[in-house]
Coordinates of C-alpha atoms and ligand atoms in Angstrom, one line a residue:
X1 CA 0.0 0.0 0.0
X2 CA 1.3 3.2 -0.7
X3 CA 2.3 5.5 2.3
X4 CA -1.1 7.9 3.6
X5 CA 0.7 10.9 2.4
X6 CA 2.3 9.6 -1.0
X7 CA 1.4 12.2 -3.8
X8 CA -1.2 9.6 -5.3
X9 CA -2.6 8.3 -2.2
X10 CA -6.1 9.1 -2.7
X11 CA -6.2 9.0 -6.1
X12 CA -9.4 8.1 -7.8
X13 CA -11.6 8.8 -4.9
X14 CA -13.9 11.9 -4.2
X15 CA -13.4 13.7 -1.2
X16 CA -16.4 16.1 -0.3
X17 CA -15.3 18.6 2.0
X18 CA -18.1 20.6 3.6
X19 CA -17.5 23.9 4.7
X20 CA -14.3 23.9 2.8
X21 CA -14.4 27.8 2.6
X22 CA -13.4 28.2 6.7
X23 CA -10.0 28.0 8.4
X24 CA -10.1 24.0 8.4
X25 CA -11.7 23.0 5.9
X26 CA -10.0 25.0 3.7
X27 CA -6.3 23.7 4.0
X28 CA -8.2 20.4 4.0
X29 CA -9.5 20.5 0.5
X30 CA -6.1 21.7 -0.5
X31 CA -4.1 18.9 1.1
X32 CA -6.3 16.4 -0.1
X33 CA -6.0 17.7 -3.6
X34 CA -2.2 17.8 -3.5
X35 CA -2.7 13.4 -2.5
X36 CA -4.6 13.4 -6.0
X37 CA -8.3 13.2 -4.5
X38 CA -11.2 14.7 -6.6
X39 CA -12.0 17.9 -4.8
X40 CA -15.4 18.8 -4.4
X41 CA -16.5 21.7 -2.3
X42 CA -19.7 22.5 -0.4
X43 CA -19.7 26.0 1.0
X44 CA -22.6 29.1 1.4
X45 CA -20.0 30.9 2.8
X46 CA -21.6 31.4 6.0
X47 CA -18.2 32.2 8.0
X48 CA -17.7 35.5 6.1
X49 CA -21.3 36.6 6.5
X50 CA -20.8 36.3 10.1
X51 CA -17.5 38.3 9.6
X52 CA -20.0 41.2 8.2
X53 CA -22.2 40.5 10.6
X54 CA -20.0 40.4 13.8
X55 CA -17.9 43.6 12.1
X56 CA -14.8 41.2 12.5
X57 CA -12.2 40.2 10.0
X58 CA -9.7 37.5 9.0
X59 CA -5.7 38.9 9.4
X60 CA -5.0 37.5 6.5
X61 CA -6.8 39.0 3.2
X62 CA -9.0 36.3 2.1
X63 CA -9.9 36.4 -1.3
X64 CA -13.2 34.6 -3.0
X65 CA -13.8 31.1 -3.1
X66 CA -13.6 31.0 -6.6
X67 CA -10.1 33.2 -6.6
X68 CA -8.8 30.4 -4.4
X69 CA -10.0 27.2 -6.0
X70 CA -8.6 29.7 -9.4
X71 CA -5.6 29.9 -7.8
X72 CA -4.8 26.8 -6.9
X73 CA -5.0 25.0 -10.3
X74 CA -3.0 27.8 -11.5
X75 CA -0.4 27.0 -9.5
X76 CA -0.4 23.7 -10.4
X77 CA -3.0 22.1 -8.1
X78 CA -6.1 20.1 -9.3
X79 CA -9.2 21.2 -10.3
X80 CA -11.7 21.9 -7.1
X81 CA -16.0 22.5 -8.0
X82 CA -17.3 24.5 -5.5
X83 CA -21.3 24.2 -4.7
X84 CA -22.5 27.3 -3.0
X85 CA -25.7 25.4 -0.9
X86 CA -27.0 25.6 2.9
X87 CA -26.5 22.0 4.2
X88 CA -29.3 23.2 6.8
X89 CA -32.0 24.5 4.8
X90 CA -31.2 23.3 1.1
X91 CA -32.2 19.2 1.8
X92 CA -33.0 19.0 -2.5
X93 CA -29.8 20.3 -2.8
X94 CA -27.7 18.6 -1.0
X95 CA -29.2 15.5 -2.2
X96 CA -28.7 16.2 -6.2
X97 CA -24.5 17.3 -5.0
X98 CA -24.2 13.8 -3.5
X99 CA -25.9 11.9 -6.5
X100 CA -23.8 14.2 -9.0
X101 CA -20.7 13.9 -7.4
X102 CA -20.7 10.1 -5.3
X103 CA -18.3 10.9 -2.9
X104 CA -15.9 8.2 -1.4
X105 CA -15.5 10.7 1.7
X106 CA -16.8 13.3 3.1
X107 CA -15.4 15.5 5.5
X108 CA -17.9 18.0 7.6
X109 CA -16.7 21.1 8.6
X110 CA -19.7 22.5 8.3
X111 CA -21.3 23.5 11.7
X112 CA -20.6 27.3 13.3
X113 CA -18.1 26.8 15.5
X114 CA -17.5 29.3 17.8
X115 CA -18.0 28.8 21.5
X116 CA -18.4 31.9 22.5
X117 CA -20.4 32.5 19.8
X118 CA -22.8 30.2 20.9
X119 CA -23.1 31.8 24.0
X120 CA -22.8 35.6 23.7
X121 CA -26.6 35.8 23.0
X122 CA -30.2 34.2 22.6
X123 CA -29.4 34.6 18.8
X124 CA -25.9 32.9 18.9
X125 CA -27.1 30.2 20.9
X126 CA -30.2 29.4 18.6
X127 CA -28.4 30.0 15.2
X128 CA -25.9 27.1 16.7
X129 CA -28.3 24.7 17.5
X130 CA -30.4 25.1 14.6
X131 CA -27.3 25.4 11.7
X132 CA -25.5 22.1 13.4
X133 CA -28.1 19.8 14.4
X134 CA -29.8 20.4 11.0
X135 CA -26.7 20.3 8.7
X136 CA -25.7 17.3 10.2
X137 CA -28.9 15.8 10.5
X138 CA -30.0 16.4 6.7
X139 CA -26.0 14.9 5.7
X140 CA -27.4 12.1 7.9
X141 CA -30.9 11.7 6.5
X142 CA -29.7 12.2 3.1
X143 CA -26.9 9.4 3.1
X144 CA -29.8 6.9 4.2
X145 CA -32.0 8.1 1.6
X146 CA -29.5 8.1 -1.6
X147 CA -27.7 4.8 -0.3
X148 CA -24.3 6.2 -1.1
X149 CA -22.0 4.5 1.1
X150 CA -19.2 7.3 2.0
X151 CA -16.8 7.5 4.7
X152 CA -18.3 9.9 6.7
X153 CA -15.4 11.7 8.5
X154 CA -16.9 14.6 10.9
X155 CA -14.7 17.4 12.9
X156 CA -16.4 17.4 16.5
X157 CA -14.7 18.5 19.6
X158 CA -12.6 17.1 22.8
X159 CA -15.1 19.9 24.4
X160 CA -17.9 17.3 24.7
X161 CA -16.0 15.4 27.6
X162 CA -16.7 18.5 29.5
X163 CA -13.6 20.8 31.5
X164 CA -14.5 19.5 34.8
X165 CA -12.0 17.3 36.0
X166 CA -12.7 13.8 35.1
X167 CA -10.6 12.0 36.9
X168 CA -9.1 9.8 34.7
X169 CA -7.8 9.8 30.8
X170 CA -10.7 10.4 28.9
X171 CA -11.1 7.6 26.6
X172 CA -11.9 7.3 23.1
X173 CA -15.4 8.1 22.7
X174 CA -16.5 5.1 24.8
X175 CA -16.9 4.4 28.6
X176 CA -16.8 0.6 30.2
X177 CA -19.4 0.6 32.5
X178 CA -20.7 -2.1 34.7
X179 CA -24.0 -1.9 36.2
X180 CA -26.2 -4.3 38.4
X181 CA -29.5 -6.0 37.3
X182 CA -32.0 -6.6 39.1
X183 CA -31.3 -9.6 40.3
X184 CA -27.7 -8.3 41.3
X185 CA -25.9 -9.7 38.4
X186 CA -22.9 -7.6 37.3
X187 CA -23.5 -6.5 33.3
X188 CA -20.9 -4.9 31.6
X189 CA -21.4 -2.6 28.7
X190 CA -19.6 0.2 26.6
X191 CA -21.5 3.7 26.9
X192 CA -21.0 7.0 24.6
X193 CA -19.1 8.7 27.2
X194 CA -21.8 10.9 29.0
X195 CA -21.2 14.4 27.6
X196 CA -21.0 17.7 29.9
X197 CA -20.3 20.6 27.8
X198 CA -19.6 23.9 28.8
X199 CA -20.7 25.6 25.9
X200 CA -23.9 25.4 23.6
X201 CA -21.5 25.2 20.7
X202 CA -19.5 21.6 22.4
X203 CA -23.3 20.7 23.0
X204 CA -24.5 20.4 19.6
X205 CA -21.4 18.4 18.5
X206 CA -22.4 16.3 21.5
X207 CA -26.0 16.0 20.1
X208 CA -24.2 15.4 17.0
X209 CA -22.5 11.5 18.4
X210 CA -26.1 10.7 18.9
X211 CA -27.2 11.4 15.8
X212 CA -24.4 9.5 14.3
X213 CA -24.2 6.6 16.9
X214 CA -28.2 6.3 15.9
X215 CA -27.9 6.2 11.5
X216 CA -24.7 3.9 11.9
X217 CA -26.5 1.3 13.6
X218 CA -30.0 1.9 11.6
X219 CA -28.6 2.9 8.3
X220 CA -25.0 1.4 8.4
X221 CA -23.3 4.7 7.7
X222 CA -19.3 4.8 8.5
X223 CA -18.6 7.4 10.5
X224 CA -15.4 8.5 12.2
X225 CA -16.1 11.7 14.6
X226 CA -12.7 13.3 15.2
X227 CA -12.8 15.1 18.6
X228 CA -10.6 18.1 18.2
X229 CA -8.8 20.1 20.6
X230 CA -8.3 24.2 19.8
X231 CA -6.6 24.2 16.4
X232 CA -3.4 26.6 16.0
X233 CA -1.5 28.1 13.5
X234 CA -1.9 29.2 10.1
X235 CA -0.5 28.4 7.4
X236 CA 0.2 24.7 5.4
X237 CA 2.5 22.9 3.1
X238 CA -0.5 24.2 0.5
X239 CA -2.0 27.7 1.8
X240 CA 1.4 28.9 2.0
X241 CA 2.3 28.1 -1.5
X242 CA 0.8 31.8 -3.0
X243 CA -1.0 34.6 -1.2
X244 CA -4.4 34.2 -2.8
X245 CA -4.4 30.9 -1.4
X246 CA -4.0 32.1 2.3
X247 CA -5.8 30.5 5.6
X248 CA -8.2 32.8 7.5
X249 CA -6.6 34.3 11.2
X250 CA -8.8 35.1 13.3
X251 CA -7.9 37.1 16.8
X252 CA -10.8 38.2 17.9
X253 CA -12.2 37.4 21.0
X254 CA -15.6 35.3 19.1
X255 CA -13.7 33.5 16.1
X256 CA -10.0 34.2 17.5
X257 CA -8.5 31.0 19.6
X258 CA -6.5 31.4 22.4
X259 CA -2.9 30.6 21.0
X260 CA -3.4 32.4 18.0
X261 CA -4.7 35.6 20.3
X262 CA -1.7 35.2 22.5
X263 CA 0.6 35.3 19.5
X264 CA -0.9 38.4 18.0
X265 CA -1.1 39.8 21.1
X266 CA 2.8 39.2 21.3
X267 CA 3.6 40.4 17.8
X268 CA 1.4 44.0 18.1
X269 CA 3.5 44.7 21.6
X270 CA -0.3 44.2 23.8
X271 CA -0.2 42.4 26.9
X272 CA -1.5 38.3 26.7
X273 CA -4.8 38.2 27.8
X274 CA -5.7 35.6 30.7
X275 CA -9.4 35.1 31.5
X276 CA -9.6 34.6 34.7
X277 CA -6.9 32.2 37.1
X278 CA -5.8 30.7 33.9
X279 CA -5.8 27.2 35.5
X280 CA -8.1 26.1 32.7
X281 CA -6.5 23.3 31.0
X282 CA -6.9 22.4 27.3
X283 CA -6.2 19.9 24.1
X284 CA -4.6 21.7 21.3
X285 CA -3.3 21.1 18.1
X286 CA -1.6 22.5 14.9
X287 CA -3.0 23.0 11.7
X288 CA -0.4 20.6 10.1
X289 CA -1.1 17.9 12.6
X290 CA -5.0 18.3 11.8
X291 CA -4.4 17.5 8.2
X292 CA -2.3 14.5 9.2
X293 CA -5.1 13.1 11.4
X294 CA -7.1 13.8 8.6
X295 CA -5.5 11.8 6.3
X296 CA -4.6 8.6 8.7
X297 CA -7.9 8.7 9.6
X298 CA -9.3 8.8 5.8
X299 CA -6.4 6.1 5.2
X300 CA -8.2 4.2 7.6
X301 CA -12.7 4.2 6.6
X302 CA -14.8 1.8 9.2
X303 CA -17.0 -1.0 7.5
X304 CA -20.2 -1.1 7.5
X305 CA -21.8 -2.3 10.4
X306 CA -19.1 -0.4 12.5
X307 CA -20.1 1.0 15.4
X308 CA -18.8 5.1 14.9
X309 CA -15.4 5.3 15.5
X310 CA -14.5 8.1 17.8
X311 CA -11.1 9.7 17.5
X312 CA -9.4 12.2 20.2
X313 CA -7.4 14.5 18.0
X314 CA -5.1 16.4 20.4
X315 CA -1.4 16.8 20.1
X316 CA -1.1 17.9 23.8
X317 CA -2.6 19.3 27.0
X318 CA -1.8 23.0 28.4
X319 CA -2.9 25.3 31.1
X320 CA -3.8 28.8 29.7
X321 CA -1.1 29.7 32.1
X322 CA 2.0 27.6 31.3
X323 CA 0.8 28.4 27.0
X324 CA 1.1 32.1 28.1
X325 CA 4.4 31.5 30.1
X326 CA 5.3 29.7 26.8
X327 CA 4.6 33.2 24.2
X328 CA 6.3 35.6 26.8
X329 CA 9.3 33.7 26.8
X330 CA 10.2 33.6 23.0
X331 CA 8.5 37.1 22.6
X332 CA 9.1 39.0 26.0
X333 CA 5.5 40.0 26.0
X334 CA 3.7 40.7 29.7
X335 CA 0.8 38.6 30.6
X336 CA -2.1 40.1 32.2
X337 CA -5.4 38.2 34.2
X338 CA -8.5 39.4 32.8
X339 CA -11.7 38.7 34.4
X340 CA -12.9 35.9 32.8
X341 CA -15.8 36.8 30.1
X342 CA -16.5 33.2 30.0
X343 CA -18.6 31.0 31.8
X344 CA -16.2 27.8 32.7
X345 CA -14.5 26.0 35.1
X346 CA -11.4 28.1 35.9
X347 CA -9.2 25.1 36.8
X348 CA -9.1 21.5 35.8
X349 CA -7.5 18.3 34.8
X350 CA -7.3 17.0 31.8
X351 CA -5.9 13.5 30.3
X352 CA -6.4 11.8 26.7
X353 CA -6.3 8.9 25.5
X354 CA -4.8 9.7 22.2
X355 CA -3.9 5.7 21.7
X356 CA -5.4 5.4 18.3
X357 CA -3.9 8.2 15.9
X358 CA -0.6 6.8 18.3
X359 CA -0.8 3.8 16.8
X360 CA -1.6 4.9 13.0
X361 CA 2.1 6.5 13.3
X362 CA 0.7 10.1 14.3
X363 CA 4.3 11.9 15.5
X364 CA 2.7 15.5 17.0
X365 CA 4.9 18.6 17.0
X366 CA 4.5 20.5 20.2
X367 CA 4.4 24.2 21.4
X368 CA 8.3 23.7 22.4
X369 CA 9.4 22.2 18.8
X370 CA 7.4 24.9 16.4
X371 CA 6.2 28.1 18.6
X372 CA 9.0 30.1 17.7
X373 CA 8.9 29.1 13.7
X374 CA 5.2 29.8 14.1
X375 CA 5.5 32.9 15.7
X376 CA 8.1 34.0 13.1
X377 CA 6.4 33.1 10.5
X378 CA 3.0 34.6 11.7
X379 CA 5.0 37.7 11.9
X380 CA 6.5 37.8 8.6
X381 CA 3.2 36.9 7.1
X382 CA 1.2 40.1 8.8
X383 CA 4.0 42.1 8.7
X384 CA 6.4 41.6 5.5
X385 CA 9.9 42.8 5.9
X386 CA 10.6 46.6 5.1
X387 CA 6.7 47.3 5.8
X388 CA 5.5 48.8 9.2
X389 CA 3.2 46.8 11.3
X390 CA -0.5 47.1 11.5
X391 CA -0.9 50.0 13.6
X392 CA -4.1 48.0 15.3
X393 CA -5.3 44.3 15.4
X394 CA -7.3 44.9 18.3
Ligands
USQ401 N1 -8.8 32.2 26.8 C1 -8.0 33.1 27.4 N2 -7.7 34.2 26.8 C2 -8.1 34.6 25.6 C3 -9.0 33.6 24.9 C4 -9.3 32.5 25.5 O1 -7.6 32.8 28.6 O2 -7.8 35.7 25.1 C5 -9.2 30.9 27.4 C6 -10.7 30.6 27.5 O3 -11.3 31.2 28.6 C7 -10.7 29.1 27.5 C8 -9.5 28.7 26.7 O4 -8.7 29.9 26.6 O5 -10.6 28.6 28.8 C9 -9.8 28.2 25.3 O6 -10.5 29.2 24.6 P1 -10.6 29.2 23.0 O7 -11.3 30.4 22.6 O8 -9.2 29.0 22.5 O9 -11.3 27.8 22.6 P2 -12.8 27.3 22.8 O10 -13.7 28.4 23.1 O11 -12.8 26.2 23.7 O12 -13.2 26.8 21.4 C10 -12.3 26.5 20.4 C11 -13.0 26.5 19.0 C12 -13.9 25.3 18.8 C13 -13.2 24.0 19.1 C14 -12.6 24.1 20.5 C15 -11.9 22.9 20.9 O13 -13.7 27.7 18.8 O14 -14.2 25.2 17.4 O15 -14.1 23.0 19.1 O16 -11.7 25.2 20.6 S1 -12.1 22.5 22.5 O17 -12.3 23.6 23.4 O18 -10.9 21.8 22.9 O19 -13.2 21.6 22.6

């Protein structure tokens, strides 16, 4: 078998990357492209309508969908067809793009997903529930109706273990449990780990496992639900190859995560911002290592009749605090405590069981191998040599 990122690994199959306009799915696409897949895209371009909405901006200049996937092949990258349709609301049409195009996987990205979002307002906690559970419920409902038999590869969140301490390693998805009948016999069995989010966002990608856990056993769907930790960085092998074909940054306090706040932070001279005791612990990841759990986990499809396979996708745990202590060391930058905005558990422990991707050969980088390179690079990207910096990212 060729090796999972060989040039031609994936070629002759269609990948289907939903929300492939946003900042994962669209180094996504790109990386699958570059292993010789048949790109399709599925985008309304939701994520820059809340830009408009929220008045906040990508860093980076973003250009059109169609300027990227233009760019792209002219730089020597395959051909990507874009579909501009609302997996929520457009059912018919969703439907007719999986008949047309008979994807071999599909990759959904396409939920809103911002925490904070989800809980700054009535609105943002509605708009959450309804855009997720509906997107993925009509992908769901419409892979049973048209018998298509993808591997269904969705991007949920470590978040749905909850940030109370646990204590113990959070498994894979699944808990061994052993309760007592009546008759006091000892019955084991193997549970969806009992969610506790802390945000209405990591609650609808909770809602989400039962909606999958319910069409793989009813409908044999193959599903693999990647449970993410806080994705960092920017750029890939791919986005980084010309500037039209640039990731999204965002450093806001709605859409911006926390190492990529801290690093702008750093770079425009402004003090780190810690909400609260900064005891919070978290899973994170970089943007490279995303794409390679992406493609080991694509490498890898379930059969039918699979129960879903759930993946923690972490490359390590931090405290707010010690990530912090990490920027103002290679960037001398002060670190302040901010009340906390947020309504979370300000301390906690937090272990993975990261055993699976382990064992597919997944080698993480860490904050102490590529903060520095990421920083510097971040730098040179939002501020080219000889020009002056912004004079505001605030
Ligand atoms: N934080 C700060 N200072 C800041 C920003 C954040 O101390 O300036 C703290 C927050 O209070 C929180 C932690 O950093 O305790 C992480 O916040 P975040 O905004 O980086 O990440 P979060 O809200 O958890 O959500 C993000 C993504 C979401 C993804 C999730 C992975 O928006 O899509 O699912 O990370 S996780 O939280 O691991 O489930």
């Amino acid at each position: 078998m060729n090796s999972f990122n060989s040039p031609s690994f994936f070629a002759g199959q269609t990948v289907l990357v939903l929300g492939g306009d946003g900042f994962c799915g669209w180094p996504a696409a790109l990386r699958f492209s570059s292993l010789a897949a048949r790109v399709v895209i599925l985008d309304n371009g939701a994520r820059r309508e809340t830009d408009r909405r929220l008045g906040v901006t990508s860093l980076t200049r973003i250009h059109s969908l169609q300027e990227r996937v233009d760019a792209w092949r002219a730089t020597g990258g395959g051909a990507i067809q874009t579909y501009d349709i609302d997996l929520a609301e457009n059912y018919a049409g969703l439907r007719r793009v999986l008949l047309e195009t008979r994807p071999d996987i599909i990759i959904h990205f396409a939920e809103q997903r911002s925490a904070p979002y989800s809980m700054m307002s009535p609105e943002g906690a509605r708009h959450s529930v309804d855009n997720n559970i509906r997107a993925t419920h009509n992908l769901l409902a419409a892979l049973a109706e048209t018998r298509l038999d993808p591997h269904l590869m969705h991007l949920g969140t470590i978040g749905v273990y909850g940030y109370a301490t646990a204590g113990l390693k959070l498994p894979e998805g699944y808990l061994k449990v052993t309760a007592h009948g009546a008759d006091g016999r000892a019955v084991d069995k193997e549970i969806l780990y009992p969610g506790r989010p802390d945000s209405v966002y990591h609650m609808t990608k909770m809602l989400d496992q039962h909606l999958f856990e319910f069409y793989a056993r009813y409908h044999g769907i193959r599903i693999t639900d990647l449970h993410q930790g806080i994705v960092w960085g920017t750029q890939t092998a791919e986005t980084g190859r010309d500037p039209r074909l640039v990731n999204r940054f965002d450093h806001d306090a709605i859409y911006g995560t926390v190492t990529n706040r801290f690093i702008v932070q750093a770079l425009e001279g402004r003090p780190l911002t810690i909400y609260g005791s900064g005891s919070q612990t978290r899973g994170f990841i970089h943007i490279e290592d995303m794409l390679t759990c992406l493609t080991l986990a694509a490498a890898t499809p379930t059969a039918r009749g699979e129960r879903v396979r759930i993946l923690n996708q972490i490359a390590e745990t931090s405290s707010i605090n010690a990530l912090a202590r990490k920027v103002s060391r290679l960037t001398g930058a002060e670190v302040v405590h901010v009340d906390n905005p947020r309504c979370e558990p300000e301390g906690n422990e937090f272990e993975v069981d990261r055993g699976t991707f382990h064992d597919l050969g997944f080698v993480a980088h860490r904050f102490d191998e590529i903060l520095g390179t990421e920083i510097a690079q971040l730098g040179d990207l939002l501020c080219p040599r000889g020009e002056g910096r912004r004079s505001s990212v605030a």
